[in-house]
Each structure stands twice: as structure tokens, then as C-alpha cells.
Amino acid sequence: MSAPINYPPKEVIEPIFGKINFELVILWMLNNNEVCTWSHLKEMIKPSTLSIYLKRLLVANVIEKKEFNQYTITTKGRDRFYELSQATKQKRKLNYPPKAILWKRNYDHWILWMVYNNNFCKWADFLNEPLSINNSSLSKNMNSLIEGSFVKKENKEYRITQLGKIQYSIMLRDYDLDRQSILEEESNRIKEVTKNALKFFKKYRIVEDETRFRFLNNLLRLPHEIIKQSVESEEDFFKILLYLSLNHPSQYPIFISTEKFAKKYGLELVVLEFHVLQIIEKKIYPVKFFKLEGELDEIYYFQANEKLERILNAVVEEHITKFTYLNKLYEENKDKAYSTTLESTIDAIVEEVCGPLFHEGLRYSLKKMLPSYITYLAYKVEKEKKLIDTYDKLKGLIWHEVQTYSSKKYLVQEFTNYDKNIKTVNKALSLNPDEFDLYVAKERVLFYFNKYDELLTLLDEMLEKFPEEEKDIKIKEAYILKEKRNIEEGLEIINKLLEKYSDDTELLTYKAYWLQYLNRKEDAVEIIQNLIQQDPDNSIYHDTFGEMLMSFQDYESAKNEFLKAIEISSEEWYTFQTHIKLGICYKELGKFKLAIERLDSGTKYAEKSKSDSETKQNWLAIANLFKAEIEELESEV
């Protein structure tokens, strides 16, 4: 009579965490029984799965197949069984990201945090609570991190790489974490790189503290892994960083050429020059470098956001702001002229920074560099500032008839000179004082040149002359008041119009916009949701709702409204704007590929749009701005 078969306990068959481990089930059965047959094993595992696992275990020599379809465990198999049993008993205690990181739902950041703060992670660790990342999102983000060499996979375990540690440190700066946490991470990274750096300093007698500091600063921001394929030797990589560290503006007039450096430190000249070019000009790292070129072929390098650049940034910003403000001031006062030019502003900047910040000998080099530096700052500021006002189509809604008049009625095709343009329109008005279209043409000129006070006066005149156009004229008045930052008075105008035209849905849409500008989210949303309820297939309502949600930074919900607007109609005058706004939402949600697709489709729709050239150019600039930002973000990965 054969002995009864022992079957695994519940914790093996129905594990609390993760999926059933079929290898453990088979090994448990064979370890706790002298022999098991196919029929015994298939009671626990379905035949197709059982067949796969038995083949694997036989090949691995952890089990043996006896006669009459019987299986037994080997010595190697018992060791494997013990290993799996211990792993099951000792449940790993995992560290999970803080709320500040979980809140943004950037899955790549979650994964990076997990593999940095745990010895290793299993696939199931990301699927289970509290992360609960769905399989497709996890696969996409994990593959991206592995391709970027930030995470490595070994025996179904995911671990962070050296490059991943650097990326993790950069990632932390995107979150509102306490400064001490970030400093601790920086300190940990410094410990990792210091050991080999000290050997390098000792070997090449690098004793000057400033040079050592700049070298370590470069090393922390320019990981070797990025160029390891072309510079395999860590020592050669250190030499390239040393060259950049030695040729810093604070060292002036000391300078070492690439030829002398290569000879002194035993590095091939072509290797040095190629990689300096890649780092400085080709921007293979996300770190921005500035160059100061001297009169005798000296070249000095300094990083964006280092102390020197931050001080220069503050000085330049102050002078450029002063230049801009005063030019605007004197533009309004035609009795006075403002003589300061951009060139004299640059001279003033050079005068202020030479001596305290830069050596006097770099005066000419600074003057040569500043125009491109000012352009860089202008682009950076433009890219960083919030463009919420620009995202909405209110301007297009209100001034739509101005934008759609035939070219003959425009009179002025190009806005080049205010005095000349306004003179042309006024002459036409003097000949045809009752022609409404000519007043609209004058509106266009005043609006383009931001002559808001004159435009308000013109609108009063138009209201008196054309009372039947009251609604459109008063809405334009409200819009100009908004541009002058008098939003409350604009809302009063809309409320008075609604008393007269209570069922006018267009006015209700405008009111929702104004409430949004006043940050009265609930009131604004209530109006637009009521309009959608009344007319669910109205594309413009969904688009407007999307804009509002964008302004409140609810990009996920905004995205859905824009998709609905496009689904209803893709041939509206504002369709190109909808695509671009949708692209911005995808960018904010971290879906860069979809973002680029929508920004590109918005650009194509703009080319076919009959909207005025200025509006199209503004939106195309926004699209290009976000595409550039996405490229920059992707280059950092």
C-alpha cells in the first residue's frame, strides 16, 4: 500500500503577496514526499503549466524523472527549495515614495525612487498597493528606464545603476521635499565619487581647493556613463573634466590650451577636443556651459546655475528690465526721448561685473558673450513663465469678426508703424464716417499696438453711433479692462449685459472666463458644466471647459475635454489651438510622445486656419516652446 501524499500548505498555494510560485509548489511536493507522479502534481497545477515547469526543473537538474512517470528531488533541488522557502517566510519590508512624489503620478519617478531606496524590487512590488501601477504603464516606464541605463534587470530583480543614482538626485529637485533630504542624497553621491577622485588628485598633484571643488562639481553633474563607450578609461574621463575645471574665469589670466594639457596629462589631443566639443557645443549632457573667448585664443568655461552665473544672471536681469521699462515709459511720453540702447546697457553690465565678479582682462570677452547670454535668458524666462492667459481662446471669440473681415476692409495689411497705420484708417473714416467696417479696422490697429485707452474711447464712440452693436462693443470693453488688469469691472459689464440678454449662452461663456480669471473655480465650472448639460455636442463648450481645467492645473480632466471637443468637430477656427493645448496637457502628464504628436498636429491645423497671422504666430511660438522643453527634458533622461 502506497504512502499518502502530502500537499503544500495554504501559504504556498495561495500566497498573500504576488502570484503563486509553481516552482516552489513542485519542489515542496517532491521534498515532502518520497516520490510524486504526474497525476499527483496535476492536482495542484494545470497540465500545460506543469509540463513547462517540469521541463525547466529537469534541465536545471533540481529534479529527476524515474520510471513510470515518477519524479524525485535532487540534492541541488533541496537547496533550491530551502532558498525559495526562506524567501517566502521572510517577507521583504519595502520603502515606498512619500506623498509629495506619489501625488504627481510620474511612474518613472516612482520606479526610480523604489529601486534607489530598496536593495532590489520585483515586478509585483510595483503592481501591488500602495503603488498599483497597471501592467502597460509599468512596462512602458520600466523599459524606458532600462534603455536609459538608469535601472538594470538581473534574475527578475530590478536594481538602480550608477547613472540611475545621478538621475534620482536630479529628480528630487522637482519635488517639494525638505532641503535636508536633498542635501543628504547629494552627500551620499559625493562619498561615492570622492574615493577615486582623491587618487586622481594625488597622482596628478591637484592641490588647489578651487580646482578640486570645480572638478567634483563637474563630476557630480557629468556622469561618466554617458560617454563611456567613447572614453572607456575613468582616468581619461577625469582628465577631460580637469581641463574644464582648470579653464574657469576665476583662474584668469592662467589658462592651459588643449595642446599643452594633452601633452602634460598624457591624453590624446583628438580625444580631448572631441569630448570638450560634445560637452560644450553638442550638449550631450543636460548641463549648460558658457564660453568666454579671450583675445589670445584663451577659452574659459562656466556652468549655468553655479555661483558666478547666478550673480551674472541677477545683474543682467536688472539692467535688461530697467532698459525695457524705461523704453516703455518714454514711448508713451513723446515729448521726451530715452537715449539708452541695448549696446549701452551691455556696457553698463560689463562695467558692473568687471572687477568684483570677472577679471578686468575679460572685459572684451564679456562684451562679446553678453548678447547671446541675454538671448539665452530671454528664452529661459519665456519658457518658464506661466502662459495660462495665452492658452484660452477668449481673444479669438471676442475679436473674431475683426479677424475674419476681408482683406479689402482691413485697409492695413501689415502693422509696421503705428502713426502711419492709424493715419491710413483715420483718412478712410473721414471719407466714410458711417462705415462700421472702418471702425472695426481702427479697432484692429489700436488693439495691435496696445493703445488701450484710445481703444476704450473709440468703443464709447462706436456705442453711441451703432447702439445695435451694444453687446459686442461692451464685451470688447470688458476684454480691454481685463488686459488692463481691471477684471472686476469687466465682470460687472458682463453681468449687466446678462440682465438684458439672460438666455445668451455666449455671454454665459464669457462670464465663466471672467470668474476663472478671478480664481472663482467652482462658479466658473458650474456655468460651463450647465452649458454642456444643455448642449453636450457643442465643441466650444468642451474646449472652454478644458481651458479652465488647465488654468487650475487639472491636466488629466482638461485632456479629456479637449479630446471630446476634437471628436465633436475638428474643423473649427480654434481647432489648431485645441490640439496645441492638448499637447501641453500631455507634456504636463509626462506623455511626451503624445505631446509632440498633438503639438505637431496643431501646427498643421494652424497652417490651414483662417485665423489672423498674429494669433497663429503666437500659438505656433507656444507649440515650439513646449516642443523645445520636451526635447530638453528628454535629453536629461
Coordinates of N, CA and C in Angstrom, one line a residue, residues 140-328:
K140 N 6.0 50.2 -20.0 CA 6.5 51.3 -20.7 C 7.5 52.1 -20.0
N141 N 7.3 52.4 -18.7 CA 8.2 53.2 -17.9 C 9.4 52.4 -17.5
M142 N 9.3 51.2 -17.2 CA 10.4 50.3 -16.8 C 11.4 50.2 -18.0
N143 N 10.8 49.9 -19.2 CA 11.6 49.7 -20.4 C 12.4 51.0 -20.7
S144 N 11.7 52.1 -20.5 CA 12.4 53.4 -20.8 C 13.6 53.6 -19.8
L145 N 13.4 53.3 -18.5 CA 14.4 53.4 -17.6 C 15.6 52.5 -17.8
I146 N 15.3 51.3 -18.3 CA 16.3 50.3 -18.6 C 17.1 50.7 -19.8
E147 N 16.4 51.2 -20.8 CA 17.0 51.7 -22.1 C 17.9 52.9 -21.7
G148 N 17.5 53.7 -20.8 CA 18.3 54.9 -20.4 C 19.5 54.5 -19.5
S149 N 19.6 53.2 -19.2 CA 20.6 52.7 -18.3 C 20.5 53.3 -16.8
F150 N 19.3 53.6 -16.4 CA 19.0 54.0 -15.1 C 18.7 52.9 -14.1
V151 N 18.1 51.8 -14.7 CA 17.7 50.6 -14.0 C 18.3 49.4 -14.7
K152 N 18.7 48.4 -14.0 CA 19.1 47.1 -14.6 C 18.3 46.0 -14.1
K153 N 18.1 44.9 -14.9 CA 17.3 43.8 -14.5 C 18.2 42.6 -14.4
E154 N 18.2 41.9 -13.3 CA 19.0 40.7 -13.0 C 18.2 39.7 -12.3
N155 N 18.0 38.5 -12.9 CA 17.3 37.4 -12.3 C 15.9 37.9 -11.8
K156 N 15.2 38.6 -12.6 CA 13.8 39.1 -12.3 C 13.8 40.1 -11.2
E157 N 15.0 40.7 -10.9 CA 15.1 41.7 -9.8 C 15.6 43.0 -10.5
Y158 N 15.0 44.1 -10.1 CA 15.3 45.4 -10.7 C 16.1 46.2 -9.7
R159 N 17.3 46.7 -10.1 CA 18.2 47.5 -9.3 C 18.6 48.8 -9.9
I160 N 19.0 49.7 -9.1 CA 19.4 51.0 -9.7 C 20.8 50.9 -10.2
T161 N 21.2 51.7 -11.2 CA 22.5 51.8 -11.7 C 23.2 53.0 -11.2
Q162 N 24.5 53.2 -11.5 CA 25.2 54.4 -11.1 C 24.6 55.6 -11.8
L163 N 24.2 55.5 -13.0 CA 23.6 56.6 -13.8 C 22.2 56.9 -13.2
G164 N 21.5 55.8 -12.7 CA 20.2 56.0 -12.1 C 20.3 56.8 -10.8
K165 N 21.4 56.6 -10.1 CA 21.6 57.3 -8.8 C 21.7 58.8 -9.1
I166 N 22.4 59.2 -10.2 CA 22.5 60.6 -10.5 C 21.2 61.1 -11.0
Q167 N 20.4 60.3 -11.8 CA 19.1 60.8 -12.2 C 18.2 60.9 -11.0
Y168 N 18.3 60.1 -10.1 CA 17.4 60.1 -8.9 C 17.7 61.4 -8.1
S169 N 18.9 61.8 -8.0 CA 19.3 63.1 -7.3 C 18.7 64.3 -8.0
I170 N 18.8 64.2 -9.4 CA 18.2 65.3 -10.2 C 16.7 65.4 -10.0
M171 N 16.1 64.2 -10.0 CA 14.6 64.0 -9.9 C 14.1 64.7 -8.6
L172 N 14.8 64.5 -7.5 CA 14.4 65.0 -6.2 C 14.1 66.5 -6.3
R173 N 14.8 67.3 -7.1 CA 14.7 68.7 -7.2 C 13.4 69.2 -7.7
D174 N 12.6 68.2 -8.4 CA 11.3 68.6 -8.9 C 10.2 68.5 -7.9
Y175 N 10.6 68.1 -6.7 CA 9.5 68.0 -5.6 C 9.8 68.8 -4.4
D176 N 8.7 69.1 -3.7 CA 8.8 70.0 -2.5 C 9.2 69.1 -1.3
L177 N 10.4 68.6 -1.4 CA 11.0 67.9 -0.3 C 11.8 68.8 0.6
D178 N 12.0 68.4 1.8 CA 12.8 69.2 2.7 C 14.2 69.3 2.2
R179 N 14.9 70.4 2.4 CA 16.2 70.6 1.9 C 17.2 69.6 2.4
Q180 N 17.0 69.2 3.7 CA 18.0 68.3 4.3 C 18.0 67.0 3.6
S181 N 16.8 66.5 3.1 CA 16.8 65.2 2.4 C 17.6 65.3 1.1
I182 N 17.4 66.4 0.4 CA 18.2 66.5 -0.9 C 19.7 66.6 -0.6
L183 N 20.0 67.4 0.5 CA 21.5 67.5 0.8 C 22.1 66.2 1.2
E184 N 21.3 65.4 1.9 CA 21.8 64.0 2.3 C 22.1 63.2 1.1
E185 N 21.2 63.3 0.1 CA 21.4 62.5 -1.2 C 22.6 63.0 -1.9
E186 N 22.8 64.3 -1.9 CA 24.0 64.9 -2.6 C 25.2 64.4 -1.8
S187 N 25.2 64.3 -0.5 CA 26.3 63.9 0.3 C 26.6 62.4 0.0
N188 N 25.6 61.6 -0.1 CA 25.8 60.2 -0.4 C 26.5 60.0 -1.8
R189 N 26.1 60.8 -2.8 CA 26.7 60.7 -4.1 C 28.2 61.2 -4.0
I190 N 28.4 62.3 -3.3 CA 29.8 62.8 -3.1 C 30.7 61.7 -2.6
K191 N 30.2 61.0 -1.6 CA 31.0 59.9 -1.0 C 31.4 58.9 -2.0
E192 N 30.5 58.6 -2.9 CA 30.7 57.6 -3.9 C 31.8 58.0 -4.9
V193 N 31.8 59.3 -5.3 CA 32.8 59.7 -6.3 C 34.1 60.1 -5.7
T194 N 34.1 60.5 -4.4 CA 35.3 61.1 -3.8 C 36.5 60.1 -3.8
K195 N 36.3 58.9 -3.5 CA 37.4 57.9 -3.3 C 38.3 57.9 -4.6
N196 N 37.8 57.7 -5.7 CA 38.6 57.6 -7.0 C 39.1 59.0 -7.3
A197 N 38.3 60.0 -7.0 CA 38.8 61.4 -7.3 C 40.1 61.7 -6.5
L198 N 40.1 61.3 -5.3 CA 41.3 61.6 -4.4 C 42.5 60.9 -5.0
K199 N 42.4 59.7 -5.4 CA 43.5 59.0 -6.1 C 44.0 59.8 -7.3
F200 N 43.1 60.3 -8.1 CA 43.4 61.1 -9.3 C 44.1 62.4 -8.9
F201 N 43.6 63.1 -7.8 CA 44.2 64.3 -7.4 C 45.7 64.0 -6.9
K202 N 45.8 63.0 -6.2 CA 47.2 62.6 -5.7 C 48.1 62.3 -6.8
K203 N 47.7 61.5 -7.8 CA 48.5 61.1 -8.9 C 49.0 62.3 -9.7
Y204 N 48.1 63.3 -9.9 CA 48.4 64.4 -10.8 C 48.7 65.7 -10.0
R205 N 48.8 65.6 -8.7 CA 49.1 66.7 -7.8 C 48.2 67.9 -8.0
I206 N 46.9 67.6 -7.9 CA 45.9 68.6 -8.0 C 45.6 69.0 -6.5
V207 N 46.2 70.1 -6.1 CA 46.2 70.5 -4.7 C 45.3 71.8 -4.4
E208 N 45.0 72.5 -5.5 CA 44.3 73.8 -5.3 C 42.8 73.5 -5.0
D209 N 42.3 74.0 -3.9 CA 40.9 73.6 -3.5 C 39.8 74.1 -4.5
E210 N 40.0 75.2 -5.1 CA 39.0 75.7 -6.1 C 38.9 74.8 -7.3
T211 N 40.1 74.3 -7.7 CA 40.1 73.4 -8.8 C 39.4 72.1 -8.4
R212 N 39.8 71.6 -7.2 CA 39.2 70.3 -6.7 C 37.7 70.4 -6.6
F213 N 37.2 71.6 -6.1 CA 35.8 71.8 -5.9 C 35.1 71.8 -7.3
R214 N 35.6 72.5 -8.3 CA 35.0 72.6 -9.6 C 35.0 71.2 -10.3
F215 N 36.1 70.5 -10.1 CA 36.2 69.1 -10.6 C 35.1 68.2 -10.1
L216 N 34.9 68.2 -8.7 CA 33.9 67.4 -8.1 C 32.5 67.9 -8.6
N217 N 32.3 69.2 -8.7 CA 31.0 69.7 -9.2 C 30.7 69.2 -10.6
N218 N 31.7 69.2 -11.4 CA 31.6 68.7 -12.8 C 31.3 67.2 -12.8
L219 N 32.0 66.5 -11.9 CA 31.9 65.0 -11.9 C 30.5 64.6 -11.4
L220 N 29.9 65.4 -10.5 CA 28.6 65.0 -10.0 C 27.5 65.3 -11.1
R221 N 27.7 66.3 -12.0 CA 26.7 66.6 -12.9 C 27.0 66.0 -14.3
L222 N 28.2 65.5 -14.5 CA 28.5 64.9 -15.8 C 29.0 63.5 -15.6
P223 N 28.0 62.6 -15.5 CA 28.4 61.2 -15.2 C 29.2 60.5 -16.4
H224 N 30.1 59.7 -16.0 CA 31.0 59.0 -17.0 C 30.2 58.1 -17.9
E225 N 29.1 57.5 -17.4 CA 28.3 56.5 -18.1 C 27.8 57.1 -19.5
I226 N 27.6 58.4 -19.6 CA 27.1 59.0 -20.8 C 28.0 58.8 -22.0
I227 N 29.4 58.9 -21.7 CA 30.3 58.9 -22.8 C 31.3 57.7 -22.6
K228 N 30.9 56.7 -21.8 CA 31.7 55.5 -21.5 C 32.1 54.8 -22.8
Q229 N 31.2 54.7 -23.8 CA 31.5 54.0 -25.0 C 32.7 54.6 -25.8
S230 N 32.8 55.9 -25.7 CA 33.9 56.6 -26.4 C 35.2 56.9 -25.5
V231 N 34.9 57.0 -24.2 CA 36.0 57.2 -23.3 C 35.9 56.1 -22.2
E232 N 36.4 54.9 -22.4 CA 36.3 53.8 -21.5 C 37.0 54.0 -20.2
S233 N 38.2 54.6 -20.3 CA 39.0 54.8 -19.1 C 38.5 55.9 -18.2
E234 N 38.3 55.6 -16.9 CA 37.8 56.6 -16.0 C 38.8 57.7 -15.8
E235 N 40.1 57.3 -15.9 CA 41.2 58.3 -15.7 C 41.2 59.3 -16.8
D236 N 41.0 58.8 -18.1 CA 40.9 59.7 -19.2 C 39.7 60.7 -19.1
F237 N 38.6 60.1 -18.6 CA 37.4 60.9 -18.4 C 37.6 62.0 -17.3
F238 N 38.3 61.6 -16.3 CA 38.7 62.6 -15.2 C 39.6 63.7 -15.8
K239 N 40.4 63.4 -16.8 CA 41.3 64.4 -17.4 C 40.5 65.4 -18.2
I240 N 39.5 64.9 -18.9 CA 38.6 65.9 -19.6 C 37.9 66.8 -18.7
L241 N 37.4 66.3 -17.5 CA 36.8 67.2 -16.6 C 37.8 68.1 -15.9
L242 N 39.0 67.7 -15.7 CA 40.0 68.5 -15.2 C 40.3 69.7 -16.1
Y243 N 40.4 69.4 -17.4 CA 40.6 70.5 -18.4 C 39.5 71.6 -18.2
L244 N 38.3 71.2 -18.1 CA 37.2 72.2 -18.0 C 37.3 72.9 -16.6
S245 N 37.7 72.2 -15.6 CA 37.8 72.8 -14.2 C 39.0 73.8 -14.1
L246 N 40.1 73.5 -14.9 CA 41.2 74.4 -14.8 C 40.9 75.7 -15.6
N247 N 40.2 75.6 -16.7 CA 40.0 76.8 -17.5 C 38.6 77.5 -17.1
H248 N 38.6 78.0 -16.0 CA 37.4 78.7 -15.4 C 37.8 80.2 -15.3
P249 N 36.8 81.1 -15.5 CA 37.0 82.5 -15.5 C 37.7 83.0 -14.2
S250 N 37.5 82.3 -13.1 CA 38.1 82.7 -11.8 C 39.6 82.5 -11.9
Q251 N 40.1 81.7 -12.8 CA 41.6 81.4 -12.9 C 42.3 82.5 -13.7
Y252 N 41.6 83.3 -14.5 CA 42.2 84.3 -15.3 C 43.3 85.1 -14.6
P253 N 44.5 85.3 -15.2 CA 44.9 85.0 -16.6 C 45.5 83.7 -16.8
I254 N 45.5 82.8 -15.8 CA 46.0 81.4 -16.0 C 45.1 80.6 -17.0
F255 N 45.7 80.0 -18.0 CA 45.0 79.2 -19.0 C 45.9 78.2 -19.5
I256 N 45.3 77.0 -19.8 CA 46.1 75.9 -20.5 C 45.4 75.5 -21.7
S257 N 46.1 75.5 -22.8 CA 45.5 75.1 -24.1 C 45.3 73.6 -24.2
T258 N 44.5 73.2 -25.1 CA 44.2 71.7 -25.3 C 45.5 71.0 -25.7
E259 N 46.4 71.7 -26.5 CA 47.6 71.0 -26.9 C 48.5 70.8 -25.7
K260 N 48.7 71.8 -24.9 CA 49.6 71.7 -23.7 C 49.0 70.8 -22.7
F261 N 47.7 70.8 -22.5 CA 47.0 69.9 -21.5 C 47.2 68.5 -21.9
A262 N 46.9 68.2 -23.2 CA 47.0 66.8 -23.7 C 48.4 66.3 -23.5
K263 N 49.4 67.1 -23.8 CA 50.8 66.7 -23.6 C 51.2 66.5 -22.1
K264 N 50.8 67.4 -21.3 CA 51.1 67.3 -19.9 C 50.5 66.1 -19.2
Y265 N 49.2 65.8 -19.5 CA 48.5 64.8 -18.8 C 48.4 63.5 -19.5
G266 N 49.1 63.4 -20.7 CA 49.1 62.1 -21.4 C 47.7 61.7 -21.9
L267 N 47.1 62.6 -22.6 CA 45.8 62.3 -23.2 C 45.8 62.7 -24.7
E268 N 45.3 61.9 -25.5 CA 45.3 62.2 -27.0 C 44.5 63.5 -27.2
L269 N 45.2 64.3 -28.0 CA 44.6 65.6 -28.3 C 43.2 65.5 -28.9
V270 N 43.1 64.6 -29.9 CA 41.8 64.4 -30.6 C 40.7 64.0 -29.7
V271 N 41.0 63.1 -28.7 CA 40.1 62.7 -27.7 C 39.6 63.9 -26.8
L272 N 40.5 64.7 -26.4 CA 40.2 65.8 -25.5 C 39.3 66.8 -26.3
E273 N 39.7 67.2 -27.5 CA 39.0 68.2 -28.3 C 37.6 67.7 -28.7
F274 N 37.5 66.4 -29.0 CA 36.2 65.9 -29.4 C 35.2 65.9 -28.3
H275 N 35.7 65.5 -27.1 CA 34.7 65.4 -26.0 C 34.4 66.8 -25.4
V276 N 35.3 67.7 -25.4 CA 35.0 69.1 -25.0 C 33.9 69.7 -25.9
L277 N 34.1 69.4 -27.2 CA 33.1 69.8 -28.2 C 31.7 69.2 -27.9
Q278 N 31.7 67.9 -27.6 CA 30.5 67.2 -27.3 C 29.8 67.8 -26.1
I279 N 30.6 68.1 -25.0 CA 30.0 68.6 -23.8 C 29.5 70.0 -23.9
I280 N 30.3 70.9 -24.5 CA 30.0 72.3 -24.6 C 29.1 72.7 -25.7
E281 N 29.4 72.2 -26.9 CA 28.6 72.6 -28.1 C 27.4 71.6 -28.4
K282 N 27.7 70.4 -28.4 CA 26.7 69.4 -28.8 C 25.7 69.0 -27.6
K283 N 26.1 69.5 -26.4 CA 25.2 69.4 -25.3 C 24.7 67.9 -25.0
I284 N 25.7 67.0 -25.0 CA 25.3 65.6 -24.7 C 24.9 65.4 -23.2
Y285 N 25.2 66.4 -22.4 CA 24.7 66.4 -21.0 C 23.7 67.5 -20.9
P286 N 22.7 67.4 -19.9 CA 21.7 68.5 -19.7 C 22.2 69.7 -19.0
V287 N 23.6 69.8 -18.8 CA 24.2 70.9 -18.1 C 24.6 72.0 -19.2
K288 N 24.2 73.2 -19.0 CA 24.5 74.3 -19.9 C 25.8 74.9 -19.5
F289 N 26.8 75.0 -20.5 CA 28.0 75.7 -20.2 C 28.1 77.0 -21.1
F290 N 28.8 78.0 -20.5 CA 29.0 79.3 -21.2 C 30.5 79.4 -21.5
K291 N 30.8 80.0 -22.6 CA 32.2 80.2 -23.0 C 32.6 81.6 -23.0
L292 N 33.8 81.9 -22.5 CA 34.4 83.3 -22.6 C 35.6 83.1 -23.4
E293 N 35.6 83.7 -24.6 CA 36.8 83.6 -25.5 C 37.6 84.8 -25.4
G294 N 38.9 84.6 -25.0 CA 39.8 85.7 -24.9 C 40.4 86.2 -26.2
E295 N 41.3 87.2 -26.1 CA 41.9 87.8 -27.3 C 43.0 86.9 -27.8
L296 N 43.6 86.1 -27.0 CA 44.8 85.3 -27.4 C 44.4 83.8 -27.4
D297 N 43.3 83.5 -27.9 CA 42.8 82.1 -28.1 C 42.5 81.4 -26.7
E298 N 42.4 82.2 -25.6 CA 42.1 81.5 -24.4 C 40.5 81.3 -24.4
I299 N 40.1 80.2 -23.8 CA 38.7 79.9 -23.7 C 38.5 79.4 -22.2
Y300 N 37.5 80.1 -21.6 CA 37.2 79.8 -20.2 C 35.7 79.3 -20.2
Y301 N 35.4 78.4 -19.3 CA 34.1 77.8 -19.2 C 33.5 77.9 -17.8
F302 N 32.2 78.2 -17.8 CA 31.5 78.2 -16.5 C 30.1 77.7 -16.7
Q303 N 29.5 77.0 -15.7 CA 28.2 76.3 -15.8 C 27.1 77.3 -15.4
A304 N 25.9 77.0 -16.1 CA 24.7 77.6 -15.6 C 24.4 77.2 -14.2
N305 N 23.9 78.1 -13.4 CA 23.4 77.9 -12.0 C 24.6 77.8 -11.0
E306 N 25.8 77.9 -11.5 CA 26.9 78.0 -10.5 C 26.9 79.4 -10.0
K307 N 27.6 79.7 -8.9 CA 27.6 81.0 -8.2 C 27.9 82.1 -9.1
L308 N 28.9 82.0 -9.9 CA 29.3 83.0 -10.9 C 28.2 83.4 -11.8
E309 N 27.5 82.3 -12.4 CA 26.5 82.6 -13.4 C 25.2 83.1 -12.7
R310 N 24.9 82.7 -11.5 CA 23.7 83.2 -10.8 C 23.8 84.7 -10.5
I311 N 25.0 85.2 -10.1 CA 25.3 86.6 -9.9 C 25.2 87.4 -11.2
L312 N 25.8 86.8 -12.2 CA 25.7 87.5 -13.6 C 24.3 87.6 -14.0
N313 N 23.5 86.5 -13.8 CA 22.1 86.5 -14.2 C 21.3 87.6 -13.5
A314 N 21.6 87.8 -12.2 CA 20.8 88.8 -11.5 C 21.2 90.2 -12.0
V315 N 22.4 90.5 -12.3 CA 22.9 91.8 -12.8 C 22.3 92.0 -14.1
V316 N 22.4 91.1 -15.0 CA 21.8 91.2 -16.4 C 20.3 91.4 -16.4
E317 N 19.6 90.6 -15.6 CA 18.2 90.8 -15.5 C 17.8 92.1 -15.0
E318 N 18.5 92.7 -14.1 CA 18.1 94.0 -13.6 C 18.3 95.1 -14.6
H319 N 19.4 95.0 -15.3 CA 19.7 96.0 -16.4 C 18.7 95.9 -17.6
I320 N 18.4 94.7 -18.0 CA 17.5 94.5 -19.1 C 16.1 94.9 -18.7
T321 N 15.7 94.6 -17.5 CA 14.4 95.1 -17.0 C 14.3 96.6 -17.0
K322 N 15.3 97.2 -16.5 CA 15.4 98.7 -16.5 C 15.3 99.3 -17.9
F323 N 16.0 98.7 -18.8 CA 16.1 99.1 -20.2 C 14.7 99.0 -20.8
T324 N 14.0 97.9 -20.5 CA 12.6 97.6 -21.1 C 11.6 98.6 -20.5
Y325 N 11.6 98.7 -19.2 CA 10.6 99.6 -18.5 C 10.7 101.0 -19.0
L326 N 12.0 101.5 -19.0 CA 12.1 102.9 -19.3 C 11.8 103.2 -20.8
N327 N 12.1 102.2 -21.7 CA 11.7 102.4 -23.1 C 10.2 102.5 -23.2
K328 N 9.5 101.7 -22.5 CA 8.0 101.7 -22.5 C 7.5 103.0 -22.0

